[in-house]
mmCIF file with all atom_site columns, C-alpha atoms in Angstrom:
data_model
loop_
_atom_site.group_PDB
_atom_site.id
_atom_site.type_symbol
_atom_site.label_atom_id
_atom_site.label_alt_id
_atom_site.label_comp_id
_atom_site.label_asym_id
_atom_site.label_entity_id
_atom_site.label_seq_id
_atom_site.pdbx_PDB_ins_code
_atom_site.Cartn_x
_atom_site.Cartn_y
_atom_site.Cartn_z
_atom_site.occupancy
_atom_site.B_iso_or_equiv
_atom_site.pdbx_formal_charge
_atom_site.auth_seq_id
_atom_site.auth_comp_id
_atom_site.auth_asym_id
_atom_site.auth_atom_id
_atom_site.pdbx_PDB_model_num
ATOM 1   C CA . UNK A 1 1   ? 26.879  -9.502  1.043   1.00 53.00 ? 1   UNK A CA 1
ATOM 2   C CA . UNK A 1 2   ? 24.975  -6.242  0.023   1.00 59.00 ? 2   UNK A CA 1
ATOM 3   C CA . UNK A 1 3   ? 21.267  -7.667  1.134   1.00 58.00 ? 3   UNK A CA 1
ATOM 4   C CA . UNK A 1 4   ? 19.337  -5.114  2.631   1.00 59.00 ? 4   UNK A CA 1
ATOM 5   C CA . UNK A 1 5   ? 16.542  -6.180  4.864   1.00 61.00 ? 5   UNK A CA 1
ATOM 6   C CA . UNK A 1 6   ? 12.928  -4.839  5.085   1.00 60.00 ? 6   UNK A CA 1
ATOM 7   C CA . UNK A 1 7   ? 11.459  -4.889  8.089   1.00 60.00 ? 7   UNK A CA 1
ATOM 8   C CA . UNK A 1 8   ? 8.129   -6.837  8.391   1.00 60.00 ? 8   UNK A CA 1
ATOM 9   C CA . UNK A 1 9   ? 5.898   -5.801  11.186  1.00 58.00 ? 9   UNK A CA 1
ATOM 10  C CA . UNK A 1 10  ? 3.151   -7.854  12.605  1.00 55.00 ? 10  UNK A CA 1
ATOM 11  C CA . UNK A 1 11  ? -0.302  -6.194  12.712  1.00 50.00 ? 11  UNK A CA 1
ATOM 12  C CA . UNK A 1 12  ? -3.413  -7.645  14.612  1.00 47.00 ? 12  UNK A CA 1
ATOM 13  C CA . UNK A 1 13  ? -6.323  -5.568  12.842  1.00 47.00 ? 13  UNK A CA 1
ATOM 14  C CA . UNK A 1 14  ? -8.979  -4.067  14.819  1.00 44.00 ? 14  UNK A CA 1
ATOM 15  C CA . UNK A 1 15  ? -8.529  -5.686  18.632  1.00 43.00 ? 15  UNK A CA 1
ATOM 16  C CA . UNK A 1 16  ? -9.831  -3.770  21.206  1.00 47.00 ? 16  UNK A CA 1
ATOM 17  C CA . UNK A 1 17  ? -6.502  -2.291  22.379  1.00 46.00 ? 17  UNK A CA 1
ATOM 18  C CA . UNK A 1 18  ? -5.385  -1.299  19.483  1.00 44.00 ? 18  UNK A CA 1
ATOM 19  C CA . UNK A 1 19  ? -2.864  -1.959  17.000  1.00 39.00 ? 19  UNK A CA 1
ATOM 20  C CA . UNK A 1 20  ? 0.004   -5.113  18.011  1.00 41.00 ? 20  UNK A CA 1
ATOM 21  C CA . UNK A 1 21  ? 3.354   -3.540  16.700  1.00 45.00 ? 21  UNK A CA 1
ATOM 22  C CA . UNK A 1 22  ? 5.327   -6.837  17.423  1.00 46.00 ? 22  UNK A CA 1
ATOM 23  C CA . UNK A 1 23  ? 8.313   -7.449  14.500  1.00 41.00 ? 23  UNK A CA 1
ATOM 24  C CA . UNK A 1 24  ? 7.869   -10.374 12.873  1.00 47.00 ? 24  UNK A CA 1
ATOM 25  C CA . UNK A 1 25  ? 10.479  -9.396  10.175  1.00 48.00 ? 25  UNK A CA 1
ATOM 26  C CA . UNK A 1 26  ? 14.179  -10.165 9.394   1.00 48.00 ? 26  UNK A CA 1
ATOM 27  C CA . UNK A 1 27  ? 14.540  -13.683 9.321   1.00 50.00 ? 27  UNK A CA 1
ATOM 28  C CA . UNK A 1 28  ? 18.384  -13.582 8.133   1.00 49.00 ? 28  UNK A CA 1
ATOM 29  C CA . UNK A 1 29  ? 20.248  -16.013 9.826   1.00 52.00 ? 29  UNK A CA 1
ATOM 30  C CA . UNK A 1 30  ? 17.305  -18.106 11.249  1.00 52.00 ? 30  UNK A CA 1
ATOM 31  C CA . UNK A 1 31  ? 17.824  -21.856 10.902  1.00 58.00 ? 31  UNK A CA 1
ATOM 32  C CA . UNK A 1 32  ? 14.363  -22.717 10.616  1.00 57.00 ? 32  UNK A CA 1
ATOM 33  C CA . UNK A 1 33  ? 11.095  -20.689 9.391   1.00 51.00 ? 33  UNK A CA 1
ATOM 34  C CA . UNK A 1 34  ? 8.342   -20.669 12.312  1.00 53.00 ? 34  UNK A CA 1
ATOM 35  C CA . UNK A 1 35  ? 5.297   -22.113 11.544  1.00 57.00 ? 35  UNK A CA 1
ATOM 36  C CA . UNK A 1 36  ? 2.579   -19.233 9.473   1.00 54.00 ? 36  UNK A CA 1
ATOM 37  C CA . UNK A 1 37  ? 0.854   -18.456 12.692  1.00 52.00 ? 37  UNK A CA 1
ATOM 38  C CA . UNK A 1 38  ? -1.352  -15.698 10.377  1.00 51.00 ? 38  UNK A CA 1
ATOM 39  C CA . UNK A 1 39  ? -5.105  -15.679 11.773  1.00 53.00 ? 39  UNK A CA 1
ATOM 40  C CA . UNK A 1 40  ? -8.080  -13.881 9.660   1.00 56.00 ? 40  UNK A CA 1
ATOM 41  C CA . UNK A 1 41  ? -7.384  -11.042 11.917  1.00 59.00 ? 41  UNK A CA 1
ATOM 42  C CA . UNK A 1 42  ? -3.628  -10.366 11.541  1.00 63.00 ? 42  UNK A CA 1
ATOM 43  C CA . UNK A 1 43  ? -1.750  -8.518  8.372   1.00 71.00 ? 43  UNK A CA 1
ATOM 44  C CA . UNK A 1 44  ? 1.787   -8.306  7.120   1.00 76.00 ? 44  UNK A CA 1
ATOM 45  C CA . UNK A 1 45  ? 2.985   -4.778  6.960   1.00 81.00 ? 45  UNK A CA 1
ATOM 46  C CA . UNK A 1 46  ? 5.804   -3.366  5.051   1.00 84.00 ? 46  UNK A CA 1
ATOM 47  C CA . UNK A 1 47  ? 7.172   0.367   4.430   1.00 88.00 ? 47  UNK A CA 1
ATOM 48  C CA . UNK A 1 48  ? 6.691   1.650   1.214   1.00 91.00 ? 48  UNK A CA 1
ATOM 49  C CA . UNK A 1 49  ? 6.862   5.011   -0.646  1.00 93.00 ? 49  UNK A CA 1
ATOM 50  C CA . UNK A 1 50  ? 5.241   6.369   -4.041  1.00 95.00 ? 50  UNK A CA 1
ATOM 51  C CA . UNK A 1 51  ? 5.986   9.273   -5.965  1.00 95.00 ? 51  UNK A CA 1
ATOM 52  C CA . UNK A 1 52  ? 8.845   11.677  -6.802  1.00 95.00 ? 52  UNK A CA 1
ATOM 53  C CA . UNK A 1 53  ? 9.568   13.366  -4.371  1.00 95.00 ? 53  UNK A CA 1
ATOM 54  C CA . UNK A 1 54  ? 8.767   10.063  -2.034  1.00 95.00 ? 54  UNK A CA 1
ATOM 55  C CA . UNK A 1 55  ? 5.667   9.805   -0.047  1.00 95.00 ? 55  UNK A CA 1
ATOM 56  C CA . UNK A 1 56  ? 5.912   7.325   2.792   1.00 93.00 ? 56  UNK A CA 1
ATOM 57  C CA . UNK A 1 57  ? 3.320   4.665   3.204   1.00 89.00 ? 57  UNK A CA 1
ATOM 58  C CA . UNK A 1 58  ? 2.631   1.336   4.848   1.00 86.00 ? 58  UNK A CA 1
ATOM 59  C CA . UNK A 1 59  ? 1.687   -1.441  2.492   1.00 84.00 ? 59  UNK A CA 1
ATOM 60  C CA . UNK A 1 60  ? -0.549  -4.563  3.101   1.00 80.00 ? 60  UNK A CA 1
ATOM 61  C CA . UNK A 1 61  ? 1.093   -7.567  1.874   1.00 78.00 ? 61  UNK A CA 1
ATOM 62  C CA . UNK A 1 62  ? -2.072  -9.652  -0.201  1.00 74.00 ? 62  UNK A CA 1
ATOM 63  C CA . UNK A 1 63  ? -0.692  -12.942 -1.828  1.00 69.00 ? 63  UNK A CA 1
ATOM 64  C CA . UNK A 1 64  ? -3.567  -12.800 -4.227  1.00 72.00 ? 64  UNK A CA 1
ATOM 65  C CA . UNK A 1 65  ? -2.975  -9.694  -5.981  1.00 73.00 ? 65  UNK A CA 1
ATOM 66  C CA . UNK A 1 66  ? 0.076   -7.739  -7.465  1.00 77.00 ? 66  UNK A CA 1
ATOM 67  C CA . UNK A 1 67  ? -1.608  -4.042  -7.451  1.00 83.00 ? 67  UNK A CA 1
ATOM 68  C CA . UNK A 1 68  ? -0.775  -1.833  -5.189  1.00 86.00 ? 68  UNK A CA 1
ATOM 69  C CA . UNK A 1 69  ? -3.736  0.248   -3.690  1.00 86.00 ? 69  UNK A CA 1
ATOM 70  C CA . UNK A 1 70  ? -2.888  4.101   -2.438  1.00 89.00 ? 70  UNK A CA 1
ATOM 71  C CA . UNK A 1 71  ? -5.556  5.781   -0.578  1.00 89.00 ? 71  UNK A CA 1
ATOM 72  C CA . UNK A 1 72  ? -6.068  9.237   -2.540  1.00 91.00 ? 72  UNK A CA 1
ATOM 73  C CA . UNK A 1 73  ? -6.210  12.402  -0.571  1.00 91.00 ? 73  UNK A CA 1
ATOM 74  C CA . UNK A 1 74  ? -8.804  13.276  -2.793  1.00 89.00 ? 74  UNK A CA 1
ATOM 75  C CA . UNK A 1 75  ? -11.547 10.373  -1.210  1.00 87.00 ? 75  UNK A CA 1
ATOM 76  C CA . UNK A 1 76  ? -13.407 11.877  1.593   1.00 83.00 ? 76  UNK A CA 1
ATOM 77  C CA . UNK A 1 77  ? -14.859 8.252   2.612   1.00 84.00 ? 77  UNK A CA 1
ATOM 78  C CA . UNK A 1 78  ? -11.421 6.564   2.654   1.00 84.00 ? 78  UNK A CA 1
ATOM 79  C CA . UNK A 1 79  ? -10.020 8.269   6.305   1.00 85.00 ? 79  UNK A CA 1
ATOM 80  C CA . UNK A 1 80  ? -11.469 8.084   10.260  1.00 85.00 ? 80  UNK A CA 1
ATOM 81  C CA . UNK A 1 81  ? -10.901 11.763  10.258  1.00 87.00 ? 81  UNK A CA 1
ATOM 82  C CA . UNK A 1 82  ? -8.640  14.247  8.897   1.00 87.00 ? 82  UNK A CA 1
ATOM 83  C CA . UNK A 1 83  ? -5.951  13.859  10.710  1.00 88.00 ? 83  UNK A CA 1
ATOM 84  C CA . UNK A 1 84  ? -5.669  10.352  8.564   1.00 87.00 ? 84  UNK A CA 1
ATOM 85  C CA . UNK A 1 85  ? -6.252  11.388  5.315   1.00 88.00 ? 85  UNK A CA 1
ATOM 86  C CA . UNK A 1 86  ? -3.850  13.740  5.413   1.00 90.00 ? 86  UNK A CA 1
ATOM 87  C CA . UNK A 1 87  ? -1.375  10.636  5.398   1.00 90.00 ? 87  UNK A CA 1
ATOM 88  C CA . UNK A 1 88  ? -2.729  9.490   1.869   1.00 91.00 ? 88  UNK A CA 1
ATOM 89  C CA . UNK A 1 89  ? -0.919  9.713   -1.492  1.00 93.00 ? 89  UNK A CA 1
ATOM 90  C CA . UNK A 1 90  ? -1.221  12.857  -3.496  1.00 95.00 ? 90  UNK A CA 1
ATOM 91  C CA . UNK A 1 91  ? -0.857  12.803  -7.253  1.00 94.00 ? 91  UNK A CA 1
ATOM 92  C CA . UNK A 1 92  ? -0.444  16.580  -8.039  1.00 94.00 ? 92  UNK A CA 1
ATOM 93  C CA . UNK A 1 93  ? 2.802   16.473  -5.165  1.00 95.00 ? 93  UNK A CA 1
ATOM 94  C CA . UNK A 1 94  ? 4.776   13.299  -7.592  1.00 95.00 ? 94  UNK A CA 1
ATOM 95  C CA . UNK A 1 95  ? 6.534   14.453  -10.483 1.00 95.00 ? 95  UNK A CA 1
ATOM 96  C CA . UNK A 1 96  ? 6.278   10.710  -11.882 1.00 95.00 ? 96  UNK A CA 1
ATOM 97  C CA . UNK A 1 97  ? 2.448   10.272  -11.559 1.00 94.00 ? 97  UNK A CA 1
ATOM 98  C CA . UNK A 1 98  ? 0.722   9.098   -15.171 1.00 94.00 ? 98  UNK A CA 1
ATOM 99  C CA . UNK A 1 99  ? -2.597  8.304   -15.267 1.00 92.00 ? 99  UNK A CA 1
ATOM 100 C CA . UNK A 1 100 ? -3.883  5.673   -17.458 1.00 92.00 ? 100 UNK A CA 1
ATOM 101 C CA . UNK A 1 101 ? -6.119  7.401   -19.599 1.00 93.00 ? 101 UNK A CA 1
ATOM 102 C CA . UNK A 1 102 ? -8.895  4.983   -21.444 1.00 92.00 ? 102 UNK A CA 1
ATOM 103 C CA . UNK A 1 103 ? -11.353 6.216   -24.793 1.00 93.00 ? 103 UNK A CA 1
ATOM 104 C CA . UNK A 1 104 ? -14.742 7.474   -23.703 1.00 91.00 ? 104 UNK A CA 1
ATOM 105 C CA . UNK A 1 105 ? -17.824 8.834   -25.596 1.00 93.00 ? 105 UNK A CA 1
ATOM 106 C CA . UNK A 1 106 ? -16.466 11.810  -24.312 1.00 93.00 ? 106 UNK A CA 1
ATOM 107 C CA . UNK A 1 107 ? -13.033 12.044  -24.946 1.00 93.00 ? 107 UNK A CA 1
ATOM 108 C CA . UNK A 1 108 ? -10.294 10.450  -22.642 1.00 94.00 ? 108 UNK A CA 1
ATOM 109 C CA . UNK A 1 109 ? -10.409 9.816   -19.105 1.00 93.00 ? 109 UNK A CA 1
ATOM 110 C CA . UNK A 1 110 ? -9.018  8.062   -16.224 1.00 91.00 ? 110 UNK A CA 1
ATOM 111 C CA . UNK A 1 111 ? -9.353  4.522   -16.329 1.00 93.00 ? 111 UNK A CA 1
ATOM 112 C CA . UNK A 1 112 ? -11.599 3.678   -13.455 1.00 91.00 ? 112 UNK A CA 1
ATOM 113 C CA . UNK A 1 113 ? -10.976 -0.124  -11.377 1.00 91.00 ? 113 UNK A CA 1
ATOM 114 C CA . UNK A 1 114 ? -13.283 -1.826  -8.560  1.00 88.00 ? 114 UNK A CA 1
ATOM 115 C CA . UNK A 1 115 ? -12.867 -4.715  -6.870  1.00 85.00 ? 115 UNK A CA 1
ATOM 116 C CA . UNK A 1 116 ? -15.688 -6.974  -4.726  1.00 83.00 ? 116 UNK A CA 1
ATOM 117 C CA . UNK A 1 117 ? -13.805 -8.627  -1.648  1.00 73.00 ? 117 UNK A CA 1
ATOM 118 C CA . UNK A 1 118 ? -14.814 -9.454  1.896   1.00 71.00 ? 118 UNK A CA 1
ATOM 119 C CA . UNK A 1 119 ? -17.829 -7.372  3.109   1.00 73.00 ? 119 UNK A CA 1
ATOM 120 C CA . UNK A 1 120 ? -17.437 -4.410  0.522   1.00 79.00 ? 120 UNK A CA 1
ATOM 121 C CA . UNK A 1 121 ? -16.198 -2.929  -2.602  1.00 82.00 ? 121 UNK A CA 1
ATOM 122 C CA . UNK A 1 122 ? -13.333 -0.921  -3.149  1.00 83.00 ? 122 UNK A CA 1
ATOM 123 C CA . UNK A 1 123 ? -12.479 1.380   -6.373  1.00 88.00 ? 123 UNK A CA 1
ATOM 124 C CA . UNK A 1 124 ? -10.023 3.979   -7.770  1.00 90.00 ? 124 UNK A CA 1
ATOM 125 C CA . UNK A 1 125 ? -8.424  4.450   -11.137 1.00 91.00 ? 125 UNK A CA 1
ATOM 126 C CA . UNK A 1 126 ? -4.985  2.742   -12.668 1.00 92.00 ? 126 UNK A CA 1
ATOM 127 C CA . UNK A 1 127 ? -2.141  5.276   -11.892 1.00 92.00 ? 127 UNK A CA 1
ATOM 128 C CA . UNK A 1 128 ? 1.790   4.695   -12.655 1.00 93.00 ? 128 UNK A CA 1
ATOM 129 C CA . UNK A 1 129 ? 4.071   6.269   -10.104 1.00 94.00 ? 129 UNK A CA 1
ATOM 130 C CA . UNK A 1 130 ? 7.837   5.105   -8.839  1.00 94.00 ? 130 UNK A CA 1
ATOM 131 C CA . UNK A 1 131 ? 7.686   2.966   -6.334  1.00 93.00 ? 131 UNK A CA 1
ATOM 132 C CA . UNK A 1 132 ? 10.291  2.153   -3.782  1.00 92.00 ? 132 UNK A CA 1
ATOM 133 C CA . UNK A 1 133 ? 10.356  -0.823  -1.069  1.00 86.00 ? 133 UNK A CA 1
ATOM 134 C CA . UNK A 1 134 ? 13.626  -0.877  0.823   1.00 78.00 ? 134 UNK A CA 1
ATOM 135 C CA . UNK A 1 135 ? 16.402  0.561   -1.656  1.00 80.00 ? 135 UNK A CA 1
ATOM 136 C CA . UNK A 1 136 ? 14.719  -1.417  -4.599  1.00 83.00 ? 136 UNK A CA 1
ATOM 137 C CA . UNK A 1 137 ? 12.780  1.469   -6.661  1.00 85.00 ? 137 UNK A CA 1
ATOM 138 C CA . UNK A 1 138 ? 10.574  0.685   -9.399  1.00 84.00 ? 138 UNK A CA 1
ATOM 139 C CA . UNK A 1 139 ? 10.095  3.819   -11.848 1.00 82.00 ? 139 UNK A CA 1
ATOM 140 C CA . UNK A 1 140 ? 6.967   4.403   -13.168 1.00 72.00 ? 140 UNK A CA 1
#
């Protein structure tokens, strides 16, 4: 019985008094799953870190997608203020960041990705770096 347990924690986004940090996770042991209780305004979150050495994160569990999406320190737009962006992922600090480089007119360059969802648009470029939820570490 070696299981190891991430913690879940229950976010409501944007109320008016902030952020709800109520657990929802480790349901070892429970006899019976409560009913999904998830409203347009609540999100899964889980701890997750990136790069080698690890940078610490907090991911956004989406069931329709299997991409992960970092905040760069390098997007000016992305944080409320400094303090924040500060917290994102830097690719010149992980030894195991690779790019995915596609052919260009101009040589090659970084693969650039968008997405349309909700009320905006969000884009970046395709990156490979280790990835680690819990002990389970993915290398790039």
């Amino acid at each position: 019985d070696n299981e190891e347990w991430v913690p879940l924690a229950g976010h409501t986004l944007w109320p008016a008094q902030g952020y709800n940090p109520e657990v929802i996770g480790n349901l070892a042991g429970v006899p019976q799953l409560p009913t999904n209780f998830a409203a347009r305004n609540f999100a899964l979150v889980m701890p997750l870190s990136a790069g080698t050495p690890k940078q610490d994160f907090s991911l956004l569990l989406d069931s329709e997608g299997s991409d992960i999406w970092l905040p760069s320190i390098r997007c000016d737009s992305c944080a409320a203020d400094k303090q924040e962006q500060e917290s994102f992922y830097r690719a010149p600090k992980s030894g195991t960041f690779k790019p995915h480089l596609a052919p260009t007119p101009f040589g090659m360059a970084p693969r650039a990705v968008g997405v349309n969802e909700g009320g905006g648009h969000i884009g970046g470029y395709v990156i490979n770096d280790t990835v680690a939820i819990g002990s389970l570490e993915v290398p790039e």
